[in-house]
Structure formats: C-alpha cells, structure tokens
Coordinates of C-alpha atoms and ligand atoms in Angstrom, one line a residue:
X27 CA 0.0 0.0 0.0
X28 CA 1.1 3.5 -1.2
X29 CA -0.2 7.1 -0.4
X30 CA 1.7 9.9 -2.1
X31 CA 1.6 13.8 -1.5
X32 CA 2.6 15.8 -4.4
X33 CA 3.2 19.5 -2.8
X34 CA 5.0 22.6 -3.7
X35 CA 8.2 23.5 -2.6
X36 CA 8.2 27.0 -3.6
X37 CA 5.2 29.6 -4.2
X38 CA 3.1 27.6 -6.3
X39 CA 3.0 26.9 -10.3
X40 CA 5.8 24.6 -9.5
X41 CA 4.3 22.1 -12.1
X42 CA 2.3 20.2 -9.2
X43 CA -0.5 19.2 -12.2
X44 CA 1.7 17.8 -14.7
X45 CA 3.2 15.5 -11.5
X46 CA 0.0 14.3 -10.7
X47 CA -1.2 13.7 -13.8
X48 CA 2.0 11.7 -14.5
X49 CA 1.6 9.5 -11.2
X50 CA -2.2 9.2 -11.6
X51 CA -2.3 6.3 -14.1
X52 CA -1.0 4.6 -11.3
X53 CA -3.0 5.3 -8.7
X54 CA -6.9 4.6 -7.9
X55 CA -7.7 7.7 -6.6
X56 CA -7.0 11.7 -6.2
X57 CA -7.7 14.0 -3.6
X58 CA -7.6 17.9 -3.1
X59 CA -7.1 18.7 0.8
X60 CA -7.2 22.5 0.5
X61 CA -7.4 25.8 -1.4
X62 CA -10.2 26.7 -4.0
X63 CA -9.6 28.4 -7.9
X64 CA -6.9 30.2 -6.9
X65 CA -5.3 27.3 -7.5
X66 CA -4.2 26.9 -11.3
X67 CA -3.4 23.2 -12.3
X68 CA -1.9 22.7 -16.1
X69 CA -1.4 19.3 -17.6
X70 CA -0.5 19.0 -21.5
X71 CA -1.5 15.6 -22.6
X72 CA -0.2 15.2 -26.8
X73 CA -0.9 19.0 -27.3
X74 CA -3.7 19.2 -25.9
X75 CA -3.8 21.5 -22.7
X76 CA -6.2 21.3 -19.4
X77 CA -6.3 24.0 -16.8
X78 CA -7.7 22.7 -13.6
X79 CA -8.4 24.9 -10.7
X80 CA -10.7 22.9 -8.1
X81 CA -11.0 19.6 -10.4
X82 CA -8.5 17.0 -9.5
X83 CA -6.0 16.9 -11.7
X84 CA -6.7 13.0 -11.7
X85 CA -10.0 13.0 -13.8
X86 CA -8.3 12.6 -17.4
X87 CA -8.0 9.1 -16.1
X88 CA -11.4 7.1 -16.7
X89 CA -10.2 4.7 -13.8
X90 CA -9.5 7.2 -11.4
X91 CA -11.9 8.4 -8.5
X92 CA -11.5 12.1 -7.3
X93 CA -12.0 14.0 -4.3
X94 CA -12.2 17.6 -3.4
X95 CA -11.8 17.4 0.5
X96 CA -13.4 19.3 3.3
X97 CA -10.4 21.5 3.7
X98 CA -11.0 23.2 0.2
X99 CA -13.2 26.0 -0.4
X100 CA -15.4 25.5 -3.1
X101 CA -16.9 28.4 -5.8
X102 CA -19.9 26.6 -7.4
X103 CA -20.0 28.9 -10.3
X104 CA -16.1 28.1 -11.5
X105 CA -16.3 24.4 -10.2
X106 CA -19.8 23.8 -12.8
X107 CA -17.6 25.8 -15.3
X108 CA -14.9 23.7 -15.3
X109 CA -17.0 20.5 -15.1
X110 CA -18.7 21.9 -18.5
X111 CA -15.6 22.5 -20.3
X112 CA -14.0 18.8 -19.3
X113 CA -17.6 17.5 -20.9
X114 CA -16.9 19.0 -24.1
X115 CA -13.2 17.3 -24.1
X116 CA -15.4 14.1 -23.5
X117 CA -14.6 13.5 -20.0
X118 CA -17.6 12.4 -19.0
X119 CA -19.3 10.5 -15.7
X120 CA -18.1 12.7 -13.4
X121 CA -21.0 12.3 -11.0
X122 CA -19.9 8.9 -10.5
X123 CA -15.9 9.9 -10.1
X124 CA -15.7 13.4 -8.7
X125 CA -16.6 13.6 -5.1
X126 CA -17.2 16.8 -2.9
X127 CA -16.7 16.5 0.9
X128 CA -20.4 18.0 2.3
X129 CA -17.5 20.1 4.8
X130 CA -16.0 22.4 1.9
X131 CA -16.7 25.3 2.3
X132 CA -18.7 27.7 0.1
X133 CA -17.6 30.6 -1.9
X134 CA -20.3 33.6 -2.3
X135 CA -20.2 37.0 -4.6
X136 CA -19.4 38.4 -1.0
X137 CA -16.0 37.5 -0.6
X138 CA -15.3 38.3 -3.7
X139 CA -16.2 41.6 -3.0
X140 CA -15.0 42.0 0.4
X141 CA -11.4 40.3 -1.0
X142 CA -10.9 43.0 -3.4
X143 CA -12.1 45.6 -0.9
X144 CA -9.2 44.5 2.0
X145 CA -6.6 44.4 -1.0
X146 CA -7.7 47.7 -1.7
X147 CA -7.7 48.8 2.2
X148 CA -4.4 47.4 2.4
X149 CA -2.9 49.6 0.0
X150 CA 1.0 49.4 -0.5
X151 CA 0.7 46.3 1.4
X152 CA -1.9 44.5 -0.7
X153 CA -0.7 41.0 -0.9
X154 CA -2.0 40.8 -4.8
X155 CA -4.6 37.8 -4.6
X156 CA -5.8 36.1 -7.2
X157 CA -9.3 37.9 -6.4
X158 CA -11.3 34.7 -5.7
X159 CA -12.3 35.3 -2.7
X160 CA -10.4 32.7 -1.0
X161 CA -8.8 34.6 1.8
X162 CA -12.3 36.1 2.7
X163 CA -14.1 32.8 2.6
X164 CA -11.4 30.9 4.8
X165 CA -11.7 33.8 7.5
X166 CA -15.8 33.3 7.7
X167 CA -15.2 29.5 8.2
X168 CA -12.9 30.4 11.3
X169 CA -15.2 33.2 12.5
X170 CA -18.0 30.4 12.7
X171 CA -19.7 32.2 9.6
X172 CA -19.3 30.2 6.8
X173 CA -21.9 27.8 5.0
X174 CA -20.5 24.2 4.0
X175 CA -21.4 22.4 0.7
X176 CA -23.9 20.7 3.4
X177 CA -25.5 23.2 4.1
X178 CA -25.9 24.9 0.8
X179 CA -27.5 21.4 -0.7
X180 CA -30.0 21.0 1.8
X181 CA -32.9 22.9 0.9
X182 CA -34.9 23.1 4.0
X183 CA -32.4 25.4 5.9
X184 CA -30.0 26.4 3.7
X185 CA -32.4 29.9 2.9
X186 CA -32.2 30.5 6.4
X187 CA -28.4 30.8 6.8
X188 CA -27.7 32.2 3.8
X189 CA -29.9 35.1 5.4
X190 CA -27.8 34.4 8.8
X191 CA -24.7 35.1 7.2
X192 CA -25.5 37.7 4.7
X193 CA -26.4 39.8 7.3
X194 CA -23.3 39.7 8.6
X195 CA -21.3 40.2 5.6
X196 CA -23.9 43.4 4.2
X197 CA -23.0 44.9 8.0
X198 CA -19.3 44.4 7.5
X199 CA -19.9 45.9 3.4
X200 CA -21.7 48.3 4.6
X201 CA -20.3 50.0 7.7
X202 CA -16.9 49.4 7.4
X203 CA -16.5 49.7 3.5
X204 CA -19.1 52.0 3.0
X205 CA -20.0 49.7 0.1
X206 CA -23.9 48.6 -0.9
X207 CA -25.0 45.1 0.4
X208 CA -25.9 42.2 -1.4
X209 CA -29.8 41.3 -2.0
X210 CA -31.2 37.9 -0.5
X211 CA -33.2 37.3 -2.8
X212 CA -31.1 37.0 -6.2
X213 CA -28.2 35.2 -4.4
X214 CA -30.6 32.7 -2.4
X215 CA -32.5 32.1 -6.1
X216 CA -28.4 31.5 -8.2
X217 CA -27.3 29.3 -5.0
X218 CA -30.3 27.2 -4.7
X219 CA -29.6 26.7 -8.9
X220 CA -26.0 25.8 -8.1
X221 CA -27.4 23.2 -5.3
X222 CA -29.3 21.2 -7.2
X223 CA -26.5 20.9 -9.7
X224 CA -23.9 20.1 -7.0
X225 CA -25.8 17.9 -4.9
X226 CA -24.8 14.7 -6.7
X227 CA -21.3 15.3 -6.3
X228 CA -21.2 15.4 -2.7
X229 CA -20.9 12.4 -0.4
X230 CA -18.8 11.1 2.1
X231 CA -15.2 11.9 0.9
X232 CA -13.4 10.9 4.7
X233 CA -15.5 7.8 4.8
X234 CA -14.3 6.8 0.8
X235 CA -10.9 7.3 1.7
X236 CA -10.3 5.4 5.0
X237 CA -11.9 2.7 2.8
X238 CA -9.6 3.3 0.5
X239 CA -6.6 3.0 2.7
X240 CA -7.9 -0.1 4.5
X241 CA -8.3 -1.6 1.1
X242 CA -4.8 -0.5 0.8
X243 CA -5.6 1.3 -2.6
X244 CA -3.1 3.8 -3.9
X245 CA -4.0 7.1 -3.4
X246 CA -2.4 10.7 -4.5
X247 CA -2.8 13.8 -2.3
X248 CA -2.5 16.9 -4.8
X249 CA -1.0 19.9 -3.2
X250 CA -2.5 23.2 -4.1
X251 CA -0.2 26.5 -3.7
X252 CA 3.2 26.0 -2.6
X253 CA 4.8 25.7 0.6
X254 CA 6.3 29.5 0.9
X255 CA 2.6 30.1 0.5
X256 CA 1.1 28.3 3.9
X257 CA -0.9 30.7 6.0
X258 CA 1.8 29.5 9.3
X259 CA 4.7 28.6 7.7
X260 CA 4.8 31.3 4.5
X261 CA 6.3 34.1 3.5
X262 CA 3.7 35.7 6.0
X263 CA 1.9 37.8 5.3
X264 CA 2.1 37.7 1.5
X265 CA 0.6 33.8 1.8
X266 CA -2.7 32.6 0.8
X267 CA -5.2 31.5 3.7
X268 CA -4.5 27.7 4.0
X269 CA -2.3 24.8 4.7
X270 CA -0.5 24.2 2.2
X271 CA 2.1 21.6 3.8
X272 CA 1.9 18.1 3.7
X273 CA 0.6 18.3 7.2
X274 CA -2.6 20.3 6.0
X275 CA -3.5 17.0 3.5
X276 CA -4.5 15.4 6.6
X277 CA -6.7 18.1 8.2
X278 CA -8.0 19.3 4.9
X279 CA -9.3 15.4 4.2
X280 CA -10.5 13.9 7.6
X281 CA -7.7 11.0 6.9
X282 CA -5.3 9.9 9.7
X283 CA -1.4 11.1 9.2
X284 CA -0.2 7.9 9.1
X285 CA -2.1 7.4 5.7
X286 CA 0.3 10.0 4.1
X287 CA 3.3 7.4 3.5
X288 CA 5.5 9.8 1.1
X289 CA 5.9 13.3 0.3
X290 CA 6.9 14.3 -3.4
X291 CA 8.0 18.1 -3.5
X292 CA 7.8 19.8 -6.7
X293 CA 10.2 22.0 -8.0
X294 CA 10.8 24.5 -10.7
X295 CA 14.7 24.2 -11.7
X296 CA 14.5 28.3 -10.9
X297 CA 11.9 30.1 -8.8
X298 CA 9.2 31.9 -9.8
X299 CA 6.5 33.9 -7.7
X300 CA 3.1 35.7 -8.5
X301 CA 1.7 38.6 -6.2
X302 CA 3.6 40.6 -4.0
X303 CA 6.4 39.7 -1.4
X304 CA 10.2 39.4 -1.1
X305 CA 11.7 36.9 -3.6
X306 CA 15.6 36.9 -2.6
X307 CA 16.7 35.3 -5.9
X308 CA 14.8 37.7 -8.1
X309 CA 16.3 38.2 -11.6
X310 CA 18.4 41.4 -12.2
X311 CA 17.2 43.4 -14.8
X312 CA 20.2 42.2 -17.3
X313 CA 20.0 38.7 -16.0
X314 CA 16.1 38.8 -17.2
X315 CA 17.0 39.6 -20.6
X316 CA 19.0 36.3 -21.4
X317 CA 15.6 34.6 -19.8
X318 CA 13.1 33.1 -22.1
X319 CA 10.4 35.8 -22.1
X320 CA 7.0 34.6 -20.3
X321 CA 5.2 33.7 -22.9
X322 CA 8.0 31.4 -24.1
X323 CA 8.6 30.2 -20.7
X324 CA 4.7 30.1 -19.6
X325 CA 5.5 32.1 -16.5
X326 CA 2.2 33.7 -16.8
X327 CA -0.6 32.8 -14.0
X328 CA -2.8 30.1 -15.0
X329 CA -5.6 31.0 -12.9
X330 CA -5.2 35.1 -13.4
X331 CA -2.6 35.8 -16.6
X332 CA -0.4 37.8 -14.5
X333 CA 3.1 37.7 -15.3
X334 CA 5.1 35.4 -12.8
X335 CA 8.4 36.8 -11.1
X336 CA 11.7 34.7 -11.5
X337 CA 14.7 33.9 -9.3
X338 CA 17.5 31.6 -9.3
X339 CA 16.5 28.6 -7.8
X340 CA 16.9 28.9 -4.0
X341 CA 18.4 26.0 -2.0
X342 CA 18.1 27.3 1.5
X343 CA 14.8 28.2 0.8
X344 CA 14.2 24.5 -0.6
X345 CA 16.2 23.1 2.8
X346 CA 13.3 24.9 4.8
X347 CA 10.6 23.8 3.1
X348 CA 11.8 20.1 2.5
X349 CA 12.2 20.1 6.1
X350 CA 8.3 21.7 6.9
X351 CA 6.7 19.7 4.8
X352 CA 9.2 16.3 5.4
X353 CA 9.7 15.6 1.6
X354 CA 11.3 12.3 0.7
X355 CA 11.9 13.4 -2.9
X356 CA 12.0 15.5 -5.6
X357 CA 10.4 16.3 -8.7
X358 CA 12.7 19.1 -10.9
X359 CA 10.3 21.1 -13.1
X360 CA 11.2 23.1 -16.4
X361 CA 14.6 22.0 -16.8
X362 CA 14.4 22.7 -20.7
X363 CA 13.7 26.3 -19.6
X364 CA 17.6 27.1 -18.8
X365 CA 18.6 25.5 -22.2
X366 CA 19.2 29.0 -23.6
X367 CA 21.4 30.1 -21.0
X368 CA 24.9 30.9 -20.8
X369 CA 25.5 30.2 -16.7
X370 CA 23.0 29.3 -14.3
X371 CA 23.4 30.4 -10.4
X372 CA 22.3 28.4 -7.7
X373 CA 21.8 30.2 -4.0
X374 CA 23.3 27.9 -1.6
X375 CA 23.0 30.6 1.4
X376 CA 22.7 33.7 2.6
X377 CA 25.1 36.4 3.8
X378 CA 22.3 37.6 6.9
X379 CA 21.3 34.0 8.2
X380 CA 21.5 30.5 8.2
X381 CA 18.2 29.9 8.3
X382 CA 15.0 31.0 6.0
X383 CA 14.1 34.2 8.0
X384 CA 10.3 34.6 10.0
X385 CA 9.9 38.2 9.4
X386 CA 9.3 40.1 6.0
X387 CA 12.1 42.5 7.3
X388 CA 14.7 40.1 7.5
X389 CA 13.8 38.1 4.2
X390 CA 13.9 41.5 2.5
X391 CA 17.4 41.9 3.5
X392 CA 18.9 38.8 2.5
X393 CA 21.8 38.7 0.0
X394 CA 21.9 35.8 -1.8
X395 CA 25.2 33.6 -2.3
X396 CA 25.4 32.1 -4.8
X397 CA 27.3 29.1 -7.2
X398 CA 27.6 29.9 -10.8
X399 CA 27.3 26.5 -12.9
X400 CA 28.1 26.6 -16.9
X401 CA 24.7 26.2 -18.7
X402 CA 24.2 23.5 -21.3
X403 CA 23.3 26.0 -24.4
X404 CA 21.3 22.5 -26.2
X405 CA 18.0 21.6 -26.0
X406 CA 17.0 18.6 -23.3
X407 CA 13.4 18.9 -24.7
X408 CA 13.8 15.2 -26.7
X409 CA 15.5 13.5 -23.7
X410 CA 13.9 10.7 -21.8
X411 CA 17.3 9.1 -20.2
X412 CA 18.8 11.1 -18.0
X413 CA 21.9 9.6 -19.4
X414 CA 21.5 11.7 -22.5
X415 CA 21.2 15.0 -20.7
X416 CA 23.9 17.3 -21.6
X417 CA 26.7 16.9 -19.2
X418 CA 26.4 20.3 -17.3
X419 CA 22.6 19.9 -17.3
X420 CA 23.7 16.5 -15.0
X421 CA 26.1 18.1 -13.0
X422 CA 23.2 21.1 -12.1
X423 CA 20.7 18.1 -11.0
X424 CA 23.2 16.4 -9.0
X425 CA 23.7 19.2 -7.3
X426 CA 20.1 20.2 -6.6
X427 CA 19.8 17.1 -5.0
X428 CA 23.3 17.5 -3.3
X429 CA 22.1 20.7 -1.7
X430 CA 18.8 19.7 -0.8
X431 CA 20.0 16.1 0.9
X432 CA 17.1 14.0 -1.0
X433 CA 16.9 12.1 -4.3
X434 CA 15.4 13.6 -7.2
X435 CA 12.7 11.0 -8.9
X436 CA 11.3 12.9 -12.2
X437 CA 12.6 15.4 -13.8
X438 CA 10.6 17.9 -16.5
X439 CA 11.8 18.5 -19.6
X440 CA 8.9 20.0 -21.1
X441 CA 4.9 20.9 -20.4
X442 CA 3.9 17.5 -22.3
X443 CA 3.5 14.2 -20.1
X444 CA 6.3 12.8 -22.4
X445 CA 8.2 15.0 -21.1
X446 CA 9.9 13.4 -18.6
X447 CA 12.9 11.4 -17.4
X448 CA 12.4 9.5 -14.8
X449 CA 15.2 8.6 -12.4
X450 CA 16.1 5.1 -10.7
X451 CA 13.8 5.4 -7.6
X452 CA 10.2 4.3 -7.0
X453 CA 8.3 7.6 -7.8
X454 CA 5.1 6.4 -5.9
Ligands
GDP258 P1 1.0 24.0 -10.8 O1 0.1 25.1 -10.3 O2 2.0 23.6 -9.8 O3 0.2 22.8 -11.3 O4 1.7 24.6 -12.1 P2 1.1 25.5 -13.3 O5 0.3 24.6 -14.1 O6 0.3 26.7 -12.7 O7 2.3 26.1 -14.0 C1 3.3 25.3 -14.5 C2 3.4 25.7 -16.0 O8 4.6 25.1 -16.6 C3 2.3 25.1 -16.9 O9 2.1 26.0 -18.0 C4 2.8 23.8 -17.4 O10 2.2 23.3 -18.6 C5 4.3 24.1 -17.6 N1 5.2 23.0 -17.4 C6 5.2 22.0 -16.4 N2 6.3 21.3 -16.5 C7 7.1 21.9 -17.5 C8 8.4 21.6 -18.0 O11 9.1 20.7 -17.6 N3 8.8 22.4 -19.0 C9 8.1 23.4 -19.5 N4 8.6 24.1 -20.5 N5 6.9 23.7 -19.0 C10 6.4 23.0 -18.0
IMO259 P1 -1.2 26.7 -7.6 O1 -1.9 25.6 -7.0 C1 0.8 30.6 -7.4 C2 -0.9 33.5 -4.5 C3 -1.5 34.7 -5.0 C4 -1.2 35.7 -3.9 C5 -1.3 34.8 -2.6 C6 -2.7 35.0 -2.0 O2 -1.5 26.9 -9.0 O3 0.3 26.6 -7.4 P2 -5.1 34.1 -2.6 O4 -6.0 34.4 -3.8 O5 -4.8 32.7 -2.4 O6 -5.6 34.8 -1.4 O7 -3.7 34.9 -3.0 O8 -1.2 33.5 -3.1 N1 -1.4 32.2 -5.0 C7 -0.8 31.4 -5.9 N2 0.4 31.6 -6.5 N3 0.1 29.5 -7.5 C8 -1.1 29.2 -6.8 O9 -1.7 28.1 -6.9 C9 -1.6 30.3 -6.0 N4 -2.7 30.4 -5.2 C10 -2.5 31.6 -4.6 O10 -0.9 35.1 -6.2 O11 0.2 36.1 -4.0
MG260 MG1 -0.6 26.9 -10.8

C-alpha cells in the first residue's frame, strides 16, 4: 500500500498538475485537501492542454476516483464551469468519479467583493490575490460564519443561513467599507440553482478514503499553492489562507497522518513567484534579458494571466521547506527552460542567516550567495534518459539534490506528459 503527496516546494506553479497527472495512471484515486480556484493546475497531454483549478487533476484518467476534500473551499459557479468544459473534451461520468466533501466550504459573490475591498484597504501592502475570494471565505469559516457544501445542498435550511450570514457580511460591506450590500433574494435564487446541480457530487469523501486505505488502494494527495505560501509557515503575510504543507493533506481530508506514506515536493529548476512579497533570488534586470520571455517560458498565472516573477533557484529556501513539509523526494520542473542560458546560479546561502528568515524585514534583506554553474546551451526537450542529458545539465541536478539532501525522482523536460525522465527510484 502507497499514499503519495505531491506539494510545492516553492510559491506555487511549481508544475504540481503535470506531477500528478503523471503519477495518476497509477493510482486509484486523487484528492484535493485544501485551497479553491486560486489554485491553477496545467497538464499537457499530446498537445492538448487542461487547466484545472478545483477539479482533481486526476480525472483525465477514466479509472480514477476524485476528491475535493473538506479543507478546500469551493466556488460553485467556477467548479460547474470547469466540469462543462472537461464534458466537451469528453470527459464524462463525473458524477460517479468526482466527489465533494459535504464540509467544503462555500464561496459567495461576498467575498469576492469583500477580497478586493481588504486588497484595496491594504494599500502598498496589498498581498495581490488572485481575487477569488479565497482569503475572505477561509476567514468566515474560522469566525464560525461560513456555509459548507452541506448546508448549501440542503434545501430546507440552507435559505435561512444564507440570510444568517448575509447579514453579517452586508454589516461588514456596509459600515466598514461603506459599500452597498448584497440582495437575498437574487443570491438565495443562483445558490439554490448551483445546489441542485452540486448535490450529486457530494458524499462522504473521509468515509471513501479510510476505505480506500484499509483496502490498501493507492492514493495521491494533490498539493495546491506551494509551501512559501502556507498561511503559518509562509512568507507571512504575502501567503494565501491555507495549509499548504503536507501536514494540511491530513486536516483538509479527515484521513489519519499515518495514511500519508511519502511526500513528493515539486520544483521549478528556478523560482518563480506571482503577487507581492520578497523573492531573494529575483532576476536582475540584465539577468532577465537572457531569460526566455514569459510567454516562451509560460510564466504567466494560469488561474489570473499575471506575469510570474523569476529567481534563481533557491536551496536554502528548498532546505526549509523540505524540512516543513518532510519531503522524501523531488520532482525538478522546467529543466528545458535554462537550455538558452549561458550560466546558471544556484543560491546555496545567505550572507544575513543561516536559516530561511520569519519576518518580511529580514527576508527583505537577504543577499543571496550564490554558485555559478556553466549552462548547457542545447536543447533537453527530446531526452527521456537522464543519461543523454547534456553533461552540465547532469552536473546542475546532482547538485540540486546535493544541496537539498534527497533524491530527485522525475525530472521535466517540457509541459507534455512525455516530457519526462524518470530517475532510478520508486516515484510512488
Ligand atoms: P501548478 O500550479 O504547480 O500545477 O503549475 P502550473 O500549471 O500553474 O504552472 C506550470 C506551467 O509550466 C504550466 O504552464 C505547465 O504546462 C508548464 N510546465 C510544467 N512542466 C514543465 C516543463 O518541464 N517544461 C516546460 N517548459 N513547461 C512545463
Ligand atoms: P497553484 O496551486 C501561485 C498566491 C497569489 C497571492 C497569494 C494569496 O496553481 O500553485 P489568494 O487568492 O490565495 O488569497 O492569494 O497567493 N497564490 C498562488 N500563486 N500558484 C497558486 O496556486 C496560487 N494560489 C494563490 O498570487 O500572492
Ligand atoms: Mg498553478
């Protein structure tokens, strides 16, 4: 028996998708613990791309089961969107394969709102959400204000709180924002139409999944975000509002720890970071130039288009979070990206600390020090072996893995599922 969390090691777009989409023709089923449609999942199977933001990135399997856990919260109007579009690719029976824990939480115009209004409160130290109203939904669930996906499907009392908690939230519109409040009537009438299309997707998600495990059925645990974006262990507070460690799979699904049997951190061969924050390894101006542009190296944001910042990879940074998160191995992203360049620079340390700083004010301080390595100046899109990767392109993985003290076990060579060379060690 085999469980397997795939998490991100850095701030997200780490290439978490194409992982699990890669591991999942292996596995039996695939579970979301946290986050909502902030989260932006690619996978590129023979050209043809999928974007998954709640979806498990699991479902292009017909064998697979899925599972969006009662950690997540859930947006009806983009979950029901992206089930749409997967039916016209002819993924189809998801009622019977996709399941929604009844303890998701639900996403309402509200937070929407109210997320753009706190960004905009927050001035200069905005933190540059994706707008989904993730942060503002997570924070009703703690203040004991939230609706679940239980109570939104069941129609004899769901009216009722709705009108509970949108009298709240108009207060909060209203006299602190000095914004107008939302009408009952309208949201009760385009929730109760999003119930009736939800309700056969939820069931008993914790109850599958301890079944699952007793059978001793594989099962993947897809991370959402990445770790430097956990709401405790992040680069606070320019994080999103859940846990994104392995620790939060457990919580966020209602399974015991000891059903997590290996961690799988993701990681891009560089950094990359959307929304505001420090990012120590941040390309120099001059330094970007020799960079494939975004658009050539897809750093734009899959769930908002915004262009992605880049940085050196970072392998104190990567010592921190392999260590939070207890990752057993690796999984080196966009390899093919550095190609073009003429030297690549690893940061090993940094001059201030030893240790990935707690504060904003020290991470904005850091200096970086850096190796310089030779870069390859060939293409490794073709290669499969890791054998045939150019020399220098080994010696860079080697020392990745060097640095971080764990194995690598896949490594990316391009967007496709093809893409990939996969290393001596069990991956699962
Ligand atoms: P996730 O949020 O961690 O699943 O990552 P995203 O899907 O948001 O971002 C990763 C982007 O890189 C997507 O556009 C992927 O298709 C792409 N990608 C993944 N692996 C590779 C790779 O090895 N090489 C290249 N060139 N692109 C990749
Ligand atoms: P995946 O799963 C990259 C970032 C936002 C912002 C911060 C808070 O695709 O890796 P939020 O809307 O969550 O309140 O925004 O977190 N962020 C992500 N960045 N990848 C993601 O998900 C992200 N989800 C949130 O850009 O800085
Ligand atoms: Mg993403």
């Amino acid at each position: 028996m085999t469980t397997c969390a795939v998490v991100g090691l850095q701030w997200g777009d780490e290439g978490k998708g194409k992982v699990v989409d890669l591991l999942a023709n292996q596995v039996a089923h695939v579970a979301r613990a946290q986050g909502g449609n902030n989260a932006g999942h690619t996978i590129v199977e023979r050209g043809k791309e999928f974007r998954f933001h709640l979806v498990p990135s699991g479902i292009l399997y017909p064998h697979t089961k899925c599972y969006i856990g009662g950690g997540t919260v859930l947006d009806p109007a983009s979950f029901l969107g992206e089930i749409e579009g997967l039916k016209q690719h002819g993924i189809v029976n998801m009622e019977k394969r996709l399941m929604i824990s009844a303890y998701a939480h639900v996403v309402f115009p509200y937070h929407w709102r109210i997320d753009t209004l706190l960004e905009r409160a927050k001035g200069e130290g905005a933190v540059g959400t994706t707008g989904r109203g993730i942060g503002p939904c997570y924070t009703d669930k703690v203040s004991r204000c939230g609706l679940r996906m239980a109570d939104l499907v069941d129609a004899d009392f769901f009216g009722a709180k709705l009108e509970r908690a949108l009298t709240l939230k108009n207060q909060e519109l209203e006299k602190l924002y000095g914004e107008p409040p939302f009408d009952f009537l309208p949201l009760f009438e385009e929730y109760s139409l999003y119930a009736e299309k939800l309700r056969p997707f939820v069931g008993p998600v914790e109850e599958c999944l301890y079944r699952a495990s007793q059978n001793k059925e594989n099962i993947l645990f897809e991370g959402a975000q990445g770790a430097l974006l956990d709401v405790t262990f992040g680069s606070y507070p320019f994080v999103t509002s859940s846990q994104t460690l392995a620790g939060g799979i457990a919580s966020g699904l209602g399974i015991g720890p000891s059903r997590i049997h290996k961690v799988l951190g993701v990681v891009k061969a560089y950094t990359t970071r959307v929304g505001h924050g420090p990012l120590p390894t941040e390309l120099k101006e001059h330094e970007l130039a020799h960079f494939p542009d975004h658009g050539a190296s897809r750093e734009l944001g899959t769930t908002t288009g915004r262009k992605r910042r880049i940085g050196w990879l970072d392998t104190l940074l990567l010592r921190h979070t392999i260590c939070i998160n207890g990752v057993d191995q690796l999984a080196i992203m966009k390899l093919d990206i550095l190609d073009g360049l003429d030297e690549i620079k690893i940061c090993v340390g940094y001059k201030q600390c030893t240790r990935f700083p707690a504060t904003l004010e020290a991470l904005k301080e850091v200096e970086p020090i850096y190796e310089i390595h030779p870069g390859w100046k060939q293409s490794t899109k073709q290669v499969r072996d890791f054998s045939d990767l150019p020399r220098q392109a080994k010696a860079y993985v080697k020392r990745i893995e060097e640095l971080c003290e764990i194995p690598a076990v896949l490594i990316s060579v391009g967007p496709d599922r093809e893409q990939t060379i996969r290393l001596g060690g069990e991956v699962r």
